[in-house]
CSV table of C-alpha atoms in Angstrom, one decimal:
chain,number,residue,atom,x,y,z
A,1,MET,CA,109.3,119.9,90.7
A,2,ASP,CA,110.0,119.3,87.0
A,3,VAL,CA,108.0,121.7,84.9
A,4,GLU,CA,108.0,121.5,81.1
A,5,ARG,CA,109.7,124.5,79.4
A,6,PRO,CA,108.9,127.0,78.3
A,7,TYR,CA,107.0,127.9,81.4
A,8,PRO,CA,103.3,128.4,81.0
A,9,PRO,CA,102.0,131.9,80.5
A,10,MET,CA,101.8,134.2,83.6
A,11,LEU,CA,98.6,133.8,85.5
A,12,ARG,CA,98.1,137.1,87.3
A,13,ARG,CA,94.8,136.5,88.9
A,14,PRO,CA,93.2,138.7,91.6
A,15,PRO,CA,92.2,137.1,94.8
A,16,TYR,CA,88.8,135.4,94.8
A,17,PRO,CA,86.0,137.5,96.4
A,18,ALA,CA,85.7,136.6,100.0
A,19,SER,CA,83.3,137.5,102.8
A,20,LEU,CA,84.5,139.1,106.0
A,21,GLN,CA,84.4,135.8,107.9
A,22,THR,CA,86.4,134.1,105.1
A,23,ARG,CA,89.0,136.8,105.1
A,24,LYS,CA,89.5,136.4,108.9
A,25,GLU,CA,90.0,132.7,108.4
A,26,ILE,CA,92.5,133.3,105.7
A,27,GLU,CA,94.4,135.7,107.9
A,28,LYS,CA,94.5,133.2,110.7
A,29,HIS,CA,95.9,130.4,108.5
A,30,ILE,CA,98.4,132.7,106.7
A,31,ASN,CA,99.8,133.8,110.1
A,32,GLU,CA,100.0,130.2,111.2
A,33,LEU,CA,101.9,129.2,108.0
A,34,LEU,CA,104.2,132.2,108.5
A,35,ASP,CA,105.0,131.1,112.1
A,36,MET,CA,105.7,127.5,110.9
A,37,ASP,CA,108.0,128.8,108.1
A,38,VAL,CA,105.8,127.1,105.5
A,39,ILE,CA,105.4,130.3,103.5
A,40,ARG,CA,107.1,133.7,103.3
A,41,LYS,CA,105.9,137.1,102.0
A,42,ILE,CA,107.4,138.5,98.9
A,43,GLY,CA,107.2,141.8,97.1
A,44,HIS,CA,104.7,142.4,94.2
A,45,ASN,CA,107.6,143.6,92.0
A,46,LYS,CA,109.0,140.1,91.7
A,47,ILE,CA,108.5,138.2,88.5
A,48,VAL,CA,105.5,135.9,89.0
A,49,GLU,CA,105.3,133.0,86.6
A,50,ILE,CA,102.3,131.4,88.2
A,51,THR,CA,100.1,133.0,90.8
A,52,THR,CA,97.6,130.8,92.6
A,53,PRO,CA,94.7,132.3,94.5
A,54,VAL,CA,94.3,131.2,98.1
A,55,LEU,CA,91.2,129.1,98.8
A,56,ILE,CA,89.4,128.1,101.9
A,57,THR,CA,87.6,124.8,101.9
A,58,TRP,CA,85.5,123.1,104.5
A,59,HIS,CA,87.1,119.9,105.8
A,60,ASP,CA,85.8,117.8,108.7
A,61,GLY,CA,84.2,120.8,110.3
A,62,LYS,CA,87.3,122.9,110.1
A,63,TYR,CA,88.7,125.3,107.6
A,64,ARG,CA,91.7,124.3,105.5
A,65,LEU,CA,94.0,126.5,103.4
A,66,CYS,CA,94.6,125.3,99.9
A,67,GLY,CA,96.0,126.6,96.6
A,68,ASP,CA,94.6,126.4,93.1
A,69,PHE,CA,97.5,124.6,91.4
A,70,ARG,CA,95.6,123.2,88.4
A,71,ALA,CA,97.5,125.3,85.9
A,72,LEU,CA,100.8,124.3,87.4
A,73,ASN,CA,99.8,120.6,87.4
A,74,ASN,CA,99.0,120.7,83.7
A,75,TYR,CA,102.6,121.6,83.0
A,76,THR,CA,104.2,119.4,85.6
A,77,LYS,CA,105.9,116.1,84.5
A,78,ALA,CA,104.4,113.2,86.4
A,79,ASP,CA,106.7,111.6,89.0
A,80,ARG,CA,106.1,107.8,88.6
A,81,TYR,CA,107.6,106.9,92.0
A,82,LEU,CA,105.9,103.7,93.3
A,83,ILE,CA,103.4,104.2,96.1
A,84,PRO,CA,102.9,100.9,97.8
A,85,ARG,CA,99.4,99.4,98.2
A,86,ILE,CA,98.1,99.3,101.8
A,87,PRO,CA,97.3,95.5,101.9
A,88,HIS,CA,100.8,94.7,100.7
A,89,SER,CA,102.3,96.9,103.4
A,90,LEU,CA,100.2,95.2,106.1
A,91,ASP,CA,101.3,91.8,104.9
A,92,LYS,CA,104.9,92.7,105.6
A,93,LEU,CA,104.0,93.0,109.3
A,94,ALA,CA,104.0,89.2,109.6
A,95,LYS,CA,106.1,87.9,112.5
A,96,ALA,CA,106.7,91.4,113.8
A,97,LYS,CA,107.1,91.6,117.6
A,98,TYR,CA,106.4,95.2,118.0
A,99,ILE,CA,104.2,97.5,115.8
A,100,THR,CA,104.4,101.2,116.1
A,101,LYS,CA,102.2,103.8,114.3
A,102,MET,CA,103.4,107.3,113.7
A,103,ASP,CA,101.6,110.2,112.0
A,104,CYS,CA,103.2,113.3,110.5
A,105,ILE,CA,101.1,116.5,111.1
A,106,LYS,CA,100.4,118.0,107.7
A,107,GLY,CA,102.8,115.5,106.1
A,108,PHE,CA,103.3,117.2,102.8
A,109,GLN,CA,104.5,120.4,104.6
A,110,GLN,CA,107.2,118.3,106.2
A,111,ASN,CA,109.0,118.4,102.8
A,112,GLY,CA,111.1,121.3,101.6
A,113,VAL,CA,110.9,122.9,98.2
A,114,LYS,CA,113.9,123.6,96.0
A,115,PRO,CA,114.6,127.3,95.5
A,116,ASN,CA,114.0,127.2,91.8
A,117,SER,CA,110.5,125.7,92.4
A,118,MET,CA,109.4,128.3,95.0
A,119,LYS,CA,108.6,130.9,92.4
A,120,LEU,CA,106.1,128.4,90.9
A,121,LEU,CA,104.2,128.1,94.2
A,122,ARG,CA,103.0,131.6,94.8
A,123,SER,CA,99.6,132.5,96.2
A,124,ILE,CA,97.9,135.9,96.4
A,125,CYS,CA,95.2,137.0,98.8
A,126,HIS,CA,94.0,140.3,100.3
A,127,MET,CA,97.0,140.2,102.6
A,128,GLY,CA,99.5,140.2,99.8
A,129,LEU,CA,101.7,137.8,97.8
A,130,TYR,CA,103.2,134.7,99.4
A,131,GLU,CA,105.6,132.0,98.3
A,132,TYR,CA,105.6,128.4,99.6
A,133,ILE,CA,108.9,127.2,100.9
A,134,ARG,CA,107.4,123.8,102.0
A,135,MET,CA,105.4,121.4,99.9
A,136,GLN,CA,101.7,122.1,99.7
A,137,PHE,CA,98.5,120.1,99.3
A,138,GLY,CA,97.2,119.8,95.7
A,139,ILE,CA,100.5,119.7,93.9
A,140,LYS,CA,100.6,116.9,91.4
A,141,ASN,CA,103.8,115.2,92.6
A,142,ALA,CA,103.4,115.8,96.3
A,143,PRO,CA,102.3,112.2,97.1
A,144,ALA,CA,105.2,110.7,95.2
A,145,HIS,CA,107.7,113.2,96.8
A,146,PHE,CA,106.4,112.4,100.3
A,147,GLN,CA,106.5,108.6,99.7
A,148,ARG,CA,110.1,108.9,98.5
A,149,MET,CA,111.1,110.9,101.6
A,150,MET,CA,109.5,108.3,103.9
A,151,ASP,CA,111.2,105.4,102.1
A,152,THR,CA,114.6,107.2,102.3
A,153,ILE,CA,114.3,108.0,106.0
A,154,PHE,CA,112.7,104.8,107.3
A,155,GLN,CA,113.2,102.3,104.5
A,156,ASP,CA,111.8,99.0,105.8
A,157,GLU,CA,111.5,100.1,109.4
A,158,ILE,CA,108.1,101.6,109.4
A,159,LEU,CA,104.8,100.6,107.7
A,160,GLU,CA,101.5,102.2,108.2
A,161,GLY,CA,97.9,101.4,107.1
A,162,TRP,CA,94.4,100.8,108.1
A,163,ILE,CA,92.3,97.6,108.1
A,164,TYR,CA,89.1,97.4,106.2
A,165,TYR,CA,86.7,95.6,108.4
A,166,ARG,CA,84.8,93.8,105.7
A,167,ASN,CA,87.8,91.5,105.4
A,168,HIS,CA,87.0,90.3,108.9
A,169,ILE,CA,83.4,89.2,108.2
A,170,LYS,CA,82.6,86.1,106.3
A,171,ASN,CA,80.1,86.7,103.4
A,172,PHE,CA,80.0,90.4,104.1
A,173,ALA,CA,78.4,91.2,100.7
A,174,HIS,CA,75.7,88.6,101.2
A,175,ILE,CA,74.8,89.9,104.6
A,176,THR,CA,74.7,93.5,103.5
A,177,SER,CA,73.0,93.0,100.1
A,178,SER,CA,69.6,94.2,101.4
A,179,LEU,CA,71.2,97.3,102.9
A,180,TYR,CA,73.2,98.2,99.8
A,181,LYS,CA,69.9,98.3,97.9
A,182,LEU,CA,68.9,101.3,99.9
A,183,CYS,CA,71.6,103.3,98.0
A,184,SER,CA,69.5,103.0,94.8
A,185,LYS,CA,67.9,106.2,93.8
A,186,ASP,CA,64.8,104.4,92.5
A,187,LEU,CA,64.1,102.6,95.8
A,188,VAL,CA,62.0,103.9,98.6
A,189,PHE,CA,64.0,104.1,101.8
A,190,GLU,CA,62.3,101.7,104.1
A,191,ILE,CA,63.7,99.7,107.1
A,192,THR,CA,62.2,96.2,106.8
A,193,LYS,CA,62.8,93.3,109.2
A,194,GLU,CA,65.3,91.8,106.7
A,195,ARG,CA,67.3,95.0,106.7
A,196,ARG,CA,67.1,95.4,110.5
A,197,ASP,CA,68.3,91.8,110.9
A,198,ALA,CA,71.2,92.4,108.5
A,199,TYR,CA,72.2,95.5,110.4
A,200,ASP,CA,72.1,93.7,113.7
A,201,ARG,CA,74.1,90.8,112.3
A,202,ILE,CA,76.8,93.1,111.0
A,203,LYS,CA,77.1,94.6,114.5
A,204,HIS,CA,77.4,91.1,116.0
A,205,GLU,CA,80.0,90.0,113.4
A,206,LEU,CA,82.1,93.1,114.1
A,207,THR,CA,82.3,92.2,117.8
A,208,ASN,CA,82.8,88.4,117.2
A,209,ALA,CA,84.7,88.2,114.0
A,210,PRO,CA,87.9,86.1,114.1
A,211,MET,CA,91.2,88.0,114.6
A,212,LEU,CA,93.0,88.1,111.3
A,213,ILE,CA,96.6,86.8,111.1
A,214,LEU,CA,99.4,88.0,108.9
A,215,PRO,CA,100.6,85.6,106.2
A,216,ASP,CA,103.7,83.6,106.2
A,217,PHE,CA,104.8,83.2,102.6
A,218,GLU,CA,106.9,80.2,103.4
A,219,LEU,CA,103.8,78.1,104.4
A,220,PRO,CA,101.0,76.8,102.2
A,221,PHE,CA,97.7,78.6,102.0
A,222,LYS,CA,94.1,77.3,102.1
A,223,LEU,CA,91.4,78.9,100.0
A,224,TYR,CA,87.8,78.3,100.9
A,225,LYS,CA,85.0,79.5,98.6
A,226,ASP,CA,81.2,79.9,99.0
A,227,ALA,CA,78.9,80.7,96.2
A,228,GLU,CA,75.1,81.3,96.7
A,229,CYS,CA,72.9,81.4,93.6
A,230,ASN,CA,71.1,84.7,93.3
A,231,GLN,CA,73.0,86.0,96.3
A,232,GLY,CA,76.8,86.6,96.1
A,233,LEU,CA,80.3,85.2,96.1
A,234,GLY,CA,82.5,84.7,99.1
A,235,ALA,CA,86.0,83.3,99.8
A,236,ALA,CA,88.4,83.0,102.8
A,237,LEU,CA,92.1,82.6,102.8
A,238,HIS,CA,93.4,80.5,105.7
A,239,GLN,CA,96.8,79.3,106.8
A,240,ARG,CA,98.0,76.9,109.4
A,241,GLN,CA,100.7,78.5,111.6
A,242,ILE,CA,102.4,77.6,114.9
A,243,VAL,CA,101.0,79.7,117.7
A,244,ASP,CA,102.2,79.2,121.3
A,245,GLY,CA,103.9,76.0,120.2
A,246,GLU,CA,100.7,74.5,118.7
A,247,PRO,CA,99.5,74.4,115.0
A,248,ARG,CA,96.4,76.5,114.5
A,249,GLU,CA,94.5,77.5,111.4
A,250,GLY,CA,93.8,81.2,111.2
A,251,VAL,CA,92.1,83.6,108.8
A,252,ILE,CA,94.2,85.9,106.7
A,253,CYS,CA,91.4,87.7,104.9
A,254,GLN,CA,87.8,87.2,103.8
A,255,ILE,CA,86.4,88.7,100.6
A,256,SER,CA,82.9,88.8,99.1
A,257,ARG,CA,80.8,90.6,96.6
A,258,GLN,CA,77.3,90.6,95.2
A,259,LEU,CA,76.4,89.0,91.9
A,260,LYS,CA,75.9,91.1,88.9
A,261,ASP,CA,72.5,91.0,87.2
A,262,SER,CA,73.8,88.7,84.4
A,263,GLU,CA,75.6,86.5,86.9
A,264,ALA,CA,72.4,86.0,89.0
A,265,ARG,CA,71.0,83.9,86.2
A,266,TYR,CA,73.9,81.4,86.3
A,267,GLY,CA,73.2,77.9,87.4
A,268,ALA,CA,74.9,76.3,90.5
A,269,THR,CA,77.9,74.9,88.6
A,270,GLN,CA,78.5,78.2,86.7
A,271,THR,CA,78.3,80.2,89.9
A,272,GLU,CA,80.7,77.9,91.7
A,273,CYS,CA,83.2,78.2,88.9
A,274,LEU,CA,82.7,81.9,88.8
A,275,CYS,CA,83.4,82.1,92.5
A,276,LEU,CA,86.7,80.1,92.2
A,277,VAL,CA,88.0,82.2,89.3
A,278,TRP,CA,87.1,85.4,91.0
A,279,ALA,CA,88.7,84.4,94.3
A,280,LEU,CA,91.9,83.3,92.6
A,281,GLU,CA,92.1,86.6,90.7
A,282,LYS,CA,91.3,88.7,93.7
A,283,LEU,CA,93.9,86.9,95.9
A,284,HIS,CA,96.5,86.2,93.3
A,285,TYR,CA,99.2,88.2,95.1
A,286,TYR,CA,99.0,85.6,97.9
A,287,LEU,CA,98.7,82.5,95.8
């Protein structure tokens, strides 16, 4: 953790006021972190350069212990380590025979903290003063540090990610345009036949959409576009690959979006040109 010197002024804050129930939750989490060697208790007589109050936030129906590291982050030099984009990571799975997914429980806390940085990661609560000896959520460079660790350990052996299902569905934006309008604050929420049909079609497409294939960058790509005046833009990237000894054309990804208000006034030729330019820009890393 590289902090600009001189260190920021001491921030000796008292613990945030907490209810009895919140204090019980804090005690539970503090004891768990002590058992896992994520934190350690220190004496109040030690020099405290930054003290961060302990916070409890609600997350997915469960409590989660966090620290208020905003002051520290303001003085921390940004780590510009490259964090890969999920679509690019998924593309590297092409021709893989086996794919394994692994998950680190509380991944950031799998990383150690250098001794000279521990004094910057101190939290205070009604139970006393504690010092993090493992990386914690909310620290500015925690994502970069975690990514560097993963790259060092696994290098090219492991890739993880998730698939966004709209890429499976042709003309997704066009199909769901009537549903997205319900997100407008000025529109009365009303389920019409058009919206019900759109919802049912999405369910059908999700269960019948073609299985996506991974790209082979040594083979040519095929780009199909579809533009609907006053509706939306759509495009699909295909590739012909050898599957089970036979050439087959498969779908790599499908993209779509609704037209902006100004674009909805375009003529057919302008809309088709817009669709082509948009698709080429959106899929440039393939083409």
